[in-house]
Amino acid sequence: MATMARDRPEIRFHDEISSGWETLHQSRTFRARTAAMFDLLGNADLDGQRWLDAGCGTGTLSRLLAARGCDVTGVDASPEMIAAARGRRADGTPAERLTFRQIPTIASLPFADRSFDGVLCASVLEYVPNVAQCLAQIHRVLRPGGLLLVSIPNRDSLLRQSYKLAHAASSRVSARPLFRYLAFSKFEASPAAMQGLLRQHGLTMLATGFAGSPLPPALDRRPSVGTLINILARRDG
């Protein structure tokens, strides 16, 4: 299974960056984008709930959910990310609240129908070949009324568009271009487009917000600036 995953270039890329992932998440920009995403949950009582972190990386956000009283299963296609996640569990979060598994893809989740009270999917759908198939799987494993907290690239972000131009230009002159992740980050959408896509898969959008840039929050959370759309949705009956 790990060998098959490493045959995919986007997985090899995430294997390569896994050693620095936790450090990256401690940066001001990443802490701000995480805060903006979790703000959509507000003061929701998650104690005792079962959540899936679909595309968990090194488990940074899984541990934040576990700190709110959830039992969290984190899955990722990158073997190196999962190895790092398993190696960083001793941070005060009870080990029994966290489980990490390497799987080939979130387009085929190895869980029973209606297994989870919530699904977190942070900056993952941009890397998958079939977004609709992944959303169908997320809907399947969510219980009716369960929550989906997801972030995807913001098509309307002028900053993201400038990053794409810089990536394209630097790719022509360097083997390690600027914003390397853009070689693999393909899916992007507007809030209206995501609302329609979620509705097609039995999910109702409850709230949205913007984040992801290195700019101050007053700018970062504007629809034309924030490079990510954060979305809170609910599975219909």
XYZ file of C-alpha atoms in Angstrom:
237
model
C 0.000 0.000 0.000
C 2.787 2.431 0.894
C 4.601 1.603 -2.357
C 1.472 2.357 -4.400
C 1.043 5.701 -2.630
C 4.628 6.708 -3.335
C 4.041 6.174 -7.073
C 1.838 9.302 -7.069
C 3.792 12.571 -7.373
C 1.579 14.500 -4.957
C 2.173 11.829 -2.305
C 5.923 11.865 -2.903
C 5.819 15.648 -2.467
C 4.047 15.338 0.887
C 6.445 12.605 1.983
C 9.280 15.004 1.208
C 7.885 17.886 3.262
C 6.662 15.786 6.202
C 9.720 16.461 8.381
C 9.026 20.199 8.361
C 5.241 20.056 8.536
C 4.900 20.645 12.261
C 7.316 23.587 12.133
C 5.310 25.079 9.268
C 2.114 24.795 11.314
C 3.722 26.807 14.092
C 4.235 29.798 11.801
C 2.007 32.851 12.247
C 0.308 32.307 8.884
C -0.586 28.691 9.579
C -1.719 29.390 13.138
C -3.984 32.142 11.796
C -5.500 29.922 9.113
C -6.099 27.131 11.633
C -7.778 29.576 14.030
C -9.990 30.930 11.237
C -11.057 27.414 10.305
C -11.847 26.297 13.854
C -13.692 29.563 14.500
C -16.482 28.149 12.336
C -17.101 25.492 15.001
C -17.604 28.186 17.620
C -18.336 26.717 21.043
C -19.886 23.523 19.700
C -19.700 20.726 22.267
C -17.629 17.984 20.641
C -16.987 16.014 23.819
C -17.316 12.285 23.229
C -17.834 12.645 19.483
C -16.022 10.562 16.897
C -14.284 12.565 14.155
C -12.356 11.644 11.037
C -9.426 13.811 9.945
C -9.376 13.019 6.217
C -5.895 13.937 5.036
C -4.447 14.445 8.508
C -0.810 15.085 7.615
C 1.243 14.865 10.798
C -1.862 15.069 12.974
C -1.658 18.747 13.968
C -5.381 19.378 13.583
C -6.303 15.897 14.817
C -4.698 16.786 18.132
C -6.657 20.050 18.314
C -9.890 18.110 17.864
C -8.833 15.551 20.456
C -8.149 18.394 22.895
C -11.840 19.296 22.553
C -12.826 15.830 23.730
C -13.153 14.011 20.396
C -11.959 10.544 19.531
C -10.129 11.200 16.280
C -9.088 8.872 13.503
C -6.579 10.525 11.180
C -5.923 9.076 7.736
C -3.465 10.141 5.053
C -2.018 8.731 1.844
C 1.521 9.829 2.763
C 3.351 7.125 4.734
C 5.861 9.665 6.013
C 3.140 11.994 7.275
C 1.487 9.132 9.150
C 4.816 8.027 10.621
C 5.369 11.570 11.894
C 1.811 11.731 13.286
C 2.326 8.542 15.255
C 5.621 9.823 16.593
C 4.165 13.068 17.991
C 1.251 11.866 20.086
C 2.906 12.445 23.470
C 1.798 16.071 23.783
C -0.636 15.852 26.684
C -3.498 14.482 24.568
C -4.577 11.033 25.788
C -3.157 8.495 23.322
C -6.425 6.562 23.256
C -8.163 9.548 21.663
C -5.954 9.439 18.557
C -5.576 6.788 15.880
C -3.580 7.287 12.673
C -3.819 5.113 9.556
C -2.180 5.279 6.155
C -4.692 4.674 3.348
C -4.332 4.950 -0.448
C -6.922 7.690 -0.893
C -9.843 9.410 0.823
C -11.848 8.598 -2.303
C -12.290 5.137 -0.752
C -12.608 5.346 3.017
C -12.257 2.047 4.945
C -15.067 2.821 7.397
C -18.678 1.791 7.774
C -21.577 4.037 6.788
C -22.483 6.704 9.370
C -19.361 6.020 11.439
C -18.487 9.607 12.384
C -20.057 12.626 14.051
C -17.747 14.922 12.115
C -15.178 15.010 9.344
C -12.291 17.456 9.056
C -10.738 17.833 5.609
C -8.221 20.680 5.621
C -6.452 21.633 2.382
C -6.771 18.131 0.946
C -9.388 18.211 -1.835
C -7.111 20.383 -3.967
C -4.752 17.395 -4.364
C -7.209 14.603 -5.189
C -8.074 13.431 -8.724
C -11.825 13.198 -8.069
C -13.319 15.712 -5.624
C -16.880 14.479 -6.147
C -15.923 10.919 -5.222
C -14.248 12.135 -2.041
C -17.311 14.162 -1.039
C -19.513 11.133 -1.671
C -17.315 9.101 0.678
C -17.366 11.824 3.320
C -21.169 11.940 3.115
C -21.330 8.151 3.442
C -19.264 7.951 6.644
C -20.987 10.932 8.312
C -24.029 10.306 10.445
C -27.164 12.334 9.551
C -26.679 15.778 11.050
C -22.916 15.256 11.276
C -20.567 18.123 10.505
C -17.964 18.618 7.798
C -15.244 21.211 8.372
C -13.354 21.676 5.117
C -10.954 24.142 3.520
C -10.284 24.483 -0.213
C -8.362 26.992 -2.336
C -10.220 30.200 -3.053
C -10.622 30.685 -6.805
C -11.383 34.390 -6.291
C -8.238 35.135 -4.283
C -6.094 37.651 -6.130
C -3.177 36.556 -3.966
C -3.543 32.901 -4.985
C -3.665 33.960 -8.624
C -0.433 35.913 -8.150
C 1.150 32.826 -6.539
C 0.158 30.773 -9.583
C 1.773 33.285 -11.931
C 4.965 33.293 -9.863
C 4.998 29.488 -9.817
C 4.559 29.278 -13.590
C 7.287 31.854 -14.252
C 9.800 30.312 -11.853
C 9.075 26.803 -13.163
C 10.565 27.840 -16.479
C 13.934 28.722 -14.948
C 14.295 26.565 -11.830
C 13.957 22.921 -10.853
C 12.597 24.121 -7.497
C 10.087 26.827 -8.409
C 8.307 29.164 -6.033
C 5.167 27.785 -4.333
C 6.028 24.188 -5.242
C 2.728 22.879 -3.922
C 0.976 24.536 -6.869
C 2.371 21.840 -9.136
C -0.076 19.497 -7.368
C -2.793 21.828 -6.001
C -5.326 21.781 -8.843
C -8.863 22.069 -7.462
C -10.143 25.504 -6.484
C -13.638 26.954 -6.219
C -15.776 29.903 -5.230
C -18.156 29.725 -2.257
C -21.132 29.528 -4.638
C -19.562 26.669 -6.581
C -18.797 24.773 -3.370
C -22.299 25.301 -2.080
C -23.655 23.655 -5.216
C -21.143 20.803 -5.107
C -21.865 20.105 -1.457
C -25.603 20.164 -2.107
C -25.164 17.557 -4.843
C -23.674 15.261 -2.210
C -26.291 15.753 0.491
C -24.375 18.392 2.447
C -25.725 21.800 3.460
C -23.329 24.716 3.810
C -23.777 26.405 7.193
C -20.981 28.986 7.279
C -17.948 30.162 5.334
C -14.864 32.265 5.934
C -11.580 33.161 4.282
C -7.960 32.801 5.409
C -4.568 31.517 4.345
C -2.560 34.598 3.404
C 0.330 36.080 5.423
C -1.530 39.400 5.648
C -3.216 40.809 8.784
C -6.670 39.336 9.542
C -8.512 42.450 8.385
C -7.187 41.731 4.878
C -6.734 37.967 5.067
C -10.410 37.334 5.725
C -11.588 39.276 2.682
C -13.039 37.131 -0.157
C -10.634 38.635 -2.690
C -7.531 38.041 -0.550
C -7.682 34.907 1.617
C -6.221 32.004 -0.335
C -8.500 29.465 1.358
C -12.246 29.137 1.807
C -13.168 27.553 5.138
C -16.560 25.876 5.131
C -18.750 24.330 7.794
C -21.388 22.005 6.368
C -23.878 19.453 7.698
C -24.967 16.120 6.330
C -28.659 16.132 5.523
C -30.853 13.239 6.620
